[in-house]
CSV table of C-alpha atoms in Angstrom, one decimal:
chain,number,residue,atom,x,y,z
A,93,UNK,CA,-107.9,-66.6,-98.8
A,94,UNK,CA,-111.5,-68.4,-98.0
A,95,UNK,CA,-113.2,-67.5,-94.8
A,96,UNK,CA,-115.9,-69.9,-93.5
A,97,UNK,CA,-118.2,-68.9,-90.2
A,98,UNK,CA,-119.9,-71.6,-88.7
A,99,UNK,CA,-122.6,-70.6,-86.5
A,100,UNK,CA,-126.1,-71.6,-85.0
A,101,UNK,CA,-129.5,-70.2,-86.0
A,102,UNK,CA,-131.0,-67.6,-84.1
A,103,UNK,CA,-133.9,-68.8,-81.5
A,104,UNK,CA,-133.1,-72.4,-82.0
A,105,UNK,CA,-132.9,-75.2,-79.4
A,106,UNK,CA,-129.2,-76.1,-80.3
A,107,UNK,CA,-127.8,-75.0,-76.9
A,108,UNK,CA,-130.4,-77.3,-75.0
A,109,UNK,CA,-129.1,-80.2,-73.6
A,110,UNK,CA,-130.6,-83.5,-74.5
A,111,UNK,CA,-131.8,-86.2,-72.0
A,112,UNK,CA,-131.3,-89.9,-72.8
A,113,UNK,CA,-131.0,-89.3,-76.4
A,114,UNK,CA,-129.0,-92.4,-77.1
A,115,UNK,CA,-130.8,-94.4,-74.8
A,116,UNK,CA,-132.5,-97.8,-75.9
A,117,UNK,CA,-135.9,-96.3,-74.9
A,118,UNK,CA,-135.5,-92.7,-75.3
A,119,UNK,CA,-138.3,-90.1,-74.0
A,120,UNK,CA,-141.4,-89.6,-76.0
A,121,UNK,CA,-143.6,-87.4,-73.8
A,122,UNK,CA,-146.6,-90.1,-73.9
A,123,UNK,CA,-149.6,-88.5,-72.6
A,124,UNK,CA,-150.9,-91.6,-70.8
A,125,UNK,CA,-147.5,-92.1,-68.8
A,126,UNK,CA,-146.8,-88.4,-68.4
A,127,UNK,CA,-150.0,-86.6,-67.6
A,128,UNK,CA,-148.3,-83.4,-66.3
A,129,UNK,CA,-146.1,-83.0,-69.4
A,130,UNK,CA,-142.8,-82.9,-67.3
A,131,UNK,CA,-141.0,-85.8,-69.2
A,132,UNK,CA,-141.2,-84.8,-72.8
A,133,UNK,CA,-138.1,-84.3,-74.6
A,134,UNK,CA,-138.6,-80.5,-74.7
A,135,UNK,CA,-139.4,-80.0,-71.1
A,136,UNK,CA,-136.6,-82.3,-70.1
A,137,UNK,CA,-134.1,-80.4,-72.4
A,138,UNK,CA,-135.1,-77.2,-70.7
A,139,UNK,CA,-134.9,-78.9,-67.0
A,140,UNK,CA,-131.3,-80.3,-68.0
A,141,UNK,CA,-130.2,-77.0,-69.4
A,142,UNK,CA,-131.5,-74.8,-66.4
A,143,UNK,CA,-129.6,-77.6,-64.0
A,144,UNK,CA,-126.6,-77.1,-65.9
A,145,UNK,CA,-126.5,-73.4,-65.8
A,146,UNK,CA,-127.4,-73.1,-62.1
A,147,UNK,CA,-124.7,-75.9,-61.3
A,148,UNK,CA,-121.9,-74.0,-62.9
A,149,UNK,CA,-122.6,-70.9,-60.6
A,150,UNK,CA,-123.5,-73.0,-57.4
A,151,UNK,CA,-120.1,-74.8,-57.2
A,152,UNK,CA,-118.1,-71.5,-57.4
A,153,UNK,CA,-116.8,-69.4,-54.5
A,154,UNK,CA,-118.6,-66.1,-53.7
A,155,UNK,CA,-117.7,-63.3,-56.1
A,156,UNK,CA,-116.5,-61.1,-53.3
A,157,UNK,CA,-113.4,-63.0,-52.5
A,158,UNK,CA,-109.9,-62.1,-53.6
A,159,UNK,CA,-109.4,-65.3,-55.7
A,160,UNK,CA,-111.8,-64.2,-58.3
A,161,UNK,CA,-110.1,-64.3,-61.8
A,162,UNK,CA,-110.8,-61.4,-64.1
A,163,UNK,CA,-109.9,-61.7,-67.8
A,164,UNK,CA,-108.7,-58.6,-70.0
A,165,UNK,CA,-111.8,-58.1,-71.8
A,166,UNK,CA,-115.3,-58.0,-70.3
A,167,UNK,CA,-118.2,-60.3,-71.2
A,168,UNK,CA,-119.2,-59.6,-74.8
A,169,UNK,CA,-122.9,-60.9,-74.3
A,170,UNK,CA,-123.5,-58.7,-71.6
A,171,UNK,CA,-125.1,-55.1,-71.7
A,172,UNK,CA,-124.8,-53.2,-68.5
A,173,UNK,CA,-127.6,-50.9,-69.8
A,174,UNK,CA,-130.3,-53.6,-70.0
A,175,UNK,CA,-129.2,-55.5,-66.9
A,176,UNK,CA,-131.4,-53.9,-64.5
A,177,UNK,CA,-128.9,-54.0,-61.9
A,178,UNK,CA,-128.0,-57.8,-62.3
A,179,UNK,CA,-124.4,-59.3,-63.0
A,180,UNK,CA,-123.6,-61.7,-65.7
A,181,UNK,CA,-123.1,-65.3,-65.1
A,182,UNK,CA,-119.4,-66.0,-64.0
A,183,UNK,CA,-118.0,-67.5,-67.1
A,184,UNK,CA,-114.9,-66.8,-69.3
A,185,UNK,CA,-114.7,-66.9,-72.9
A,186,UNK,CA,-111.4,-68.1,-74.6
A,187,UNK,CA,-110.6,-67.6,-78.2
A,188,UNK,CA,-108.2,-70.2,-79.5
A,189,UNK,CA,-106.6,-70.6,-82.8
A,190,UNK,CA,-105.8,-74.2,-84.3
A,191,UNK,CA,-103.7,-74.9,-87.3
A,192,UNK,CA,-105.4,-77.7,-89.2
A,193,UNK,CA,-102.8,-78.0,-91.8
A,194,UNK,CA,-102.9,-77.2,-95.7
A,195,UNK,CA,-103.1,-73.4,-95.0
A,196,UNK,CA,-106.3,-74.0,-93.0
A,197,UNK,CA,-106.5,-72.3,-89.5
A,198,UNK,CA,-109.7,-72.6,-87.0
A,199,UNK,CA,-110.3,-69.7,-84.5
A,200,UNK,CA,-113.2,-71.0,-81.9
A,201,UNK,CA,-114.8,-69.3,-78.9
A,202,UNK,CA,-114.6,-71.6,-76.1
A,203,UNK,CA,-115.8,-71.3,-72.5
A,204,UNK,CA,-114.2,-71.6,-69.2
A,205,UNK,CA,-116.3,-71.9,-65.9
A,206,UNK,CA,-113.7,-71.6,-63.1
A,207,UNK,CA,-110.1,-72.2,-61.9
A,208,UNK,CA,-109.0,-75.1,-59.6
A,209,UNK,CA,-108.7,-73.6,-56.2
A,210,UNK,CA,-105.1,-75.4,-55.5
A,211,UNK,CA,-103.6,-74.3,-58.8
A,212,UNK,CA,-104.5,-70.6,-59.7
A,213,UNK,CA,-103.0,-71.7,-63.2
A,214,UNK,CA,-105.2,-74.3,-63.9
A,215,UNK,CA,-108.8,-73.8,-65.4
A,216,UNK,CA,-112.0,-76.1,-65.3
A,217,UNK,CA,-115.1,-76.6,-67.2
A,218,UNK,CA,-118.5,-77.7,-65.3
A,219,UNK,CA,-121.2,-79.8,-66.5
A,220,UNK,CA,-124.3,-81.4,-64.5
A,221,UNK,CA,-125.6,-84.9,-65.3
A,222,UNK,CA,-129.2,-85.1,-64.2
A,223,UNK,CA,-131.0,-88.3,-63.2
A,224,UNK,CA,-134.0,-89.3,-65.5
A,225,UNK,CA,-136.3,-92.2,-64.5
A,226,UNK,CA,-138.6,-93.3,-67.3
A,227,UNK,CA,-142.3,-94.0,-66.0
A,228,UNK,CA,-143.1,-97.6,-66.4
A,229,UNK,CA,-146.0,-98.1,-68.9
A,230,UNK,CA,-149.3,-97.9,-67.4
A,231,UNK,CA,-151.6,-100.6,-69.2
A,232,UNK,CA,-151.6,-102.6,-72.6
A,233,UNK,CA,-154.6,-101.7,-75.0
A,234,UNK,CA,-156.5,-104.6,-73.3
A,235,UNK,CA,-156.4,-103.3,-69.8
A,236,UNK,CA,-153.9,-105.6,-68.5
A,237,UNK,CA,-150.9,-104.0,-66.6
A,238,UNK,CA,-147.8,-104.0,-68.9
A,239,UNK,CA,-144.4,-106.0,-68.0
A,240,UNK,CA,-141.9,-103.4,-66.8
A,241,UNK,CA,-139.0,-103.7,-69.6
A,242,UNK,CA,-135.8,-105.0,-68.6
A,243,UNK,CA,-134.1,-101.5,-69.1
A,244,UNK,CA,-136.3,-99.9,-66.5
A,245,UNK,CA,-135.8,-102.8,-64.1
A,246,UNK,CA,-132.2,-102.6,-64.0
A,247,UNK,CA,-132.0,-98.7,-63.6
A,248,UNK,CA,-129.9,-97.6,-60.9
A,249,UNK,CA,-131.1,-95.2,-58.1
A,250,UNK,CA,-128.6,-92.5,-57.7
A,251,UNK,CA,-129.5,-91.8,-54.2
A,252,UNK,CA,-129.1,-95.2,-53.0
A,253,UNK,CA,-125.8,-96.0,-55.2
A,254,UNK,CA,-123.9,-92.6,-56.0
A,255,UNK,CA,-121.3,-93.2,-53.2
A,256,UNK,CA,-120.8,-96.9,-53.5
A,257,UNK,CA,-121.4,-97.6,-57.4
A,258,UNK,CA,-120.4,-94.3,-58.8
A,259,UNK,CA,-118.7,-96.0,-61.7
A,260,UNK,CA,-121.9,-98.0,-62.4
A,261,UNK,CA,-123.9,-94.9,-62.7
A,262,UNK,CA,-121.5,-93.1,-64.9
A,263,UNK,CA,-121.2,-96.2,-67.2
A,264,UNK,CA,-125.2,-96.1,-67.4
A,265,UNK,CA,-125.0,-92.3,-68.5
A,266,UNK,CA,-122.3,-93.2,-71.0
A,267,UNK,CA,-124.9,-95.3,-72.6
A,268,UNK,CA,-127.8,-93.0,-72.1
A,269,UNK,CA,-126.4,-89.9,-72.9
A,270,UNK,CA,-123.3,-90.6,-75.1
A,271,UNK,CA,-123.6,-87.6,-77.5
A,272,UNK,CA,-123.9,-85.2,-74.6
A,273,UNK,CA,-120.8,-86.3,-72.6
A,274,UNK,CA,-118.9,-86.5,-75.9
A,275,UNK,CA,-119.9,-82.8,-76.7
A,276,UNK,CA,-119.0,-81.9,-73.1
A,277,UNK,CA,-115.3,-83.5,-73.4
A,278,UNK,CA,-115.0,-82.0,-76.8
A,279,UNK,CA,-115.7,-78.4,-75.4
A,280,UNK,CA,-113.4,-79.2,-72.4
A,281,UNK,CA,-110.5,-80.3,-75.1
A,282,UNK,CA,-111.0,-77.2,-77.2
A,283,UNK,CA,-111.2,-74.8,-74.1
A,284,UNK,CA,-107.7,-76.3,-73.0
A,285,UNK,CA,-109.3,-76.8,-69.8
A,286,UNK,CA,-107.1,-78.8,-67.2
A,287,UNK,CA,-110.0,-80.6,-65.2
A,288,UNK,CA,-113.7,-81.3,-65.9
A,289,UNK,CA,-116.2,-81.2,-63.1
A,290,UNK,CA,-119.1,-83.2,-63.4
A,291,UNK,CA,-122.1,-83.2,-61.3
A,292,UNK,CA,-124.8,-85.8,-60.4
A,293,UNK,CA,-128.1,-84.1,-59.8
A,294,UNK,CA,-131.4,-85.6,-59.0
A,295,UNK,CA,-134.9,-84.5,-58.7
A,296,UNK,CA,-136.2,-84.2,-54.9
A,297,UNK,CA,-139.3,-86.0,-56.0
A,298,UNK,CA,-139.8,-87.7,-59.2
A,299,UNK,CA,-142.9,-85.5,-60.2
A,300,UNK,CA,-141.4,-82.3,-59.1
A,301,UNK,CA,-139.1,-80.8,-62.1
A,302,UNK,CA,-138.0,-77.6,-60.6
A,303,UNK,CA,-136.5,-78.6,-57.2
A,304,UNK,CA,-133.3,-80.7,-57.2
A,305,UNK,CA,-130.5,-82.0,-55.1
A,306,UNK,CA,-126.6,-82.1,-56.2
A,307,UNK,CA,-125.8,-85.8,-54.7
A,308,UNK,CA,-122.0,-85.8,-55.9
A,309,UNK,CA,-119.2,-84.4,-58.0
A,310,UNK,CA,-116.4,-85.7,-59.5
A,311,UNK,CA,-113.3,-84.3,-61.3
A,312,UNK,CA,-111.8,-85.8,-64.7
A,313,UNK,CA,-109.2,-84.7,-66.9
A,314,UNK,CA,-110.5,-84.2,-70.4
A,315,UNK,CA,-108.0,-86.4,-72.3
A,316,UNK,CA,-108.3,-89.3,-69.8
A,317,UNK,CA,-112.1,-88.9,-69.8
A,318,UNK,CA,-112.1,-88.7,-73.9
A,319,UNK,CA,-110.0,-91.9,-73.8
A,320,UNK,CA,-112.5,-93.5,-71.5
A,321,UNK,CA,-115.6,-92.7,-73.4
A,322,UNK,CA,-113.7,-94.0,-76.8
A,323,UNK,CA,-113.9,-90.1,-78.2
A,324,UNK,CA,-110.9,-90.0,-80.6
A,325,UNK,CA,-109.6,-86.6,-80.8
A,326,UNK,CA,-108.1,-87.1,-84.3
A,327,UNK,CA,-111.6,-88.0,-85.7
A,328,UNK,CA,-112.9,-84.9,-84.2
A,329,UNK,CA,-110.5,-82.9,-86.2
A,330,UNK,CA,-111.1,-85.1,-89.5
A,331,UNK,CA,-114.7,-84.2,-89.1
A,332,UNK,CA,-114.3,-80.3,-89.3
A,333,UNK,CA,-111.7,-80.6,-91.8
A,334,UNK,CA,-114.3,-82.8,-94.0
A,335,UNK,CA,-116.7,-79.8,-93.5
A,336,UNK,CA,-114.4,-77.0,-94.5
A,337,UNK,CA,-113.3,-78.8,-97.6
A,338,UNK,CA,-117.0,-79.4,-98.5
A,339,UNK,CA,-117.8,-75.8,-98.2
A,340,UNK,CA,-114.6,-74.7,-100.0
A,341,UNK,CA,-115.9,-76.6,-103.3
A,342,UNK,CA,-119.2,-74.3,-103.3
A,343,UNK,CA,-119.3,-70.4,-104.4
A,344,UNK,CA,-119.5,-67.9,-101.7
A,345,UNK,CA,-122.7,-67.8,-100.0
A,346,UNK,CA,-124.9,-68.9,-97.0
A,347,UNK,CA,-125.4,-72.5,-96.4
A,348,UNK,CA,-127.5,-74.8,-93.7
A,349,UNK,CA,-126.1,-77.8,-92.4
A,350,UNK,CA,-129.0,-80.0,-91.3
A,351,UNK,CA,-129.1,-83.7,-89.9
A,352,UNK,CA,-131.7,-85.9,-92.0
A,353,UNK,CA,-134.5,-86.9,-89.1
A,354,UNK,CA,-134.8,-90.3,-90.6
A,355,UNK,CA,-131.2,-91.3,-91.9
A,356,UNK,CA,-127.7,-91.3,-90.5
A,357,UNK,CA,-126.5,-88.4,-92.9
A,358,UNK,CA,-126.3,-84.7,-93.1
A,359,UNK,CA,-127.5,-82.6,-95.8
A,360,UNK,CA,-126.1,-79.2,-96.9
A,361,UNK,CA,-128.5,-76.5,-98.2
A,362,UNK,CA,-127.9,-73.4,-100.2
A,363,UNK,CA,-130.1,-70.6,-98.9
A,364,UNK,CA,-130.7,-66.8,-99.9
A,365,UNK,CA,-128.2,-64.6,-97.7
A,366,UNK,CA,-131.2,-62.8,-95.6
A,367,UNK,CA,-132.6,-66.1,-94.7
A,368,UNK,CA,-133.4,-66.2,-90.9
A,369,UNK,CA,-132.3,-62.8,-90.5
A,370,UNK,CA,-135.8,-61.4,-89.9
A,371,UNK,CA,-139.0,-62.2,-88.9
A,372,UNK,CA,-140.7,-61.7,-92.3
A,373,UNK,CA,-138.3,-64.1,-93.8
A,374,UNK,CA,-140.1,-67.2,-92.6
A,375,UNK,CA,-141.3,-68.1,-96.2
A,376,UNK,CA,-137.6,-68.3,-97.3
A,377,UNK,CA,-136.6,-70.9,-94.9
A,378,UNK,CA,-137.9,-73.7,-97.6
A,379,UNK,CA,-136.5,-72.0,-100.5
A,380,UNK,CA,-132.9,-73.7,-100.1
A,381,UNK,CA,-131.2,-75.4,-103.0
A,382,UNK,CA,-129.6,-78.7,-102.0
A,383,UNK,CA,-126.1,-78.4,-103.0
A,384,UNK,CA,-124.7,-81.7,-101.5
A,385,UNK,CA,-124.5,-84.3,-98.9
A,386,UNK,CA,-122.3,-86.0,-96.8
């Protein structure tokens, strides 16, 4: 039997959320339009990740209530000796096994963020969308003010429309953040969550990236939401099967799967077993031999 382990590289930004990644005009971090540097892709990703982490804890009841659910095993990533008296974030890790056919089984670690109050047997995941309003271009090269692009002129203000036009707000987010929403939906499906709670969060002022307000929340059923965003669950499993079959064709070793920055394709590289495992091994990062691409 052959075993394949899929994991992320240490100290990578893989877990950082993206902002407007699939928008027509994604963030660029131009110094002329963003002198404070708070709207660069990196800073926006850090801001969105912090919002998401805080939101998943703020929506929960106080920890001293009797409704708190404790699982059989403790948090595997929490070390009480190095905690300085702090408690870990309230999150449950659920390990699930899936039969992909042809004697292929997949075991994955999933996350649950809470349980639904009205039904103690139902679990939920939680995620936060944060409003991002791109700054209009300041001026053209000849010094004349630029026209505001139609994509900016037609943007919906969440504070004004979140109650009356929530569907329009979500539709805009599906266009600008389709990858992020598909990722969250896939995570919820894998975790077997009964509900998926999405929060709509906005900056208190456009130039303040540290203070935010939760404007609204909405529950969705993961399977129904997947249908709404045209996320095909069968295609999801087909992709992971393809990666497994691709790796089975190669000898035992360590491989890196990377997306080409300029083309719509993925590349698979073979690297030495100790690559990325020590600080002195940075020189090995570029020594991989390309074994195949899909």
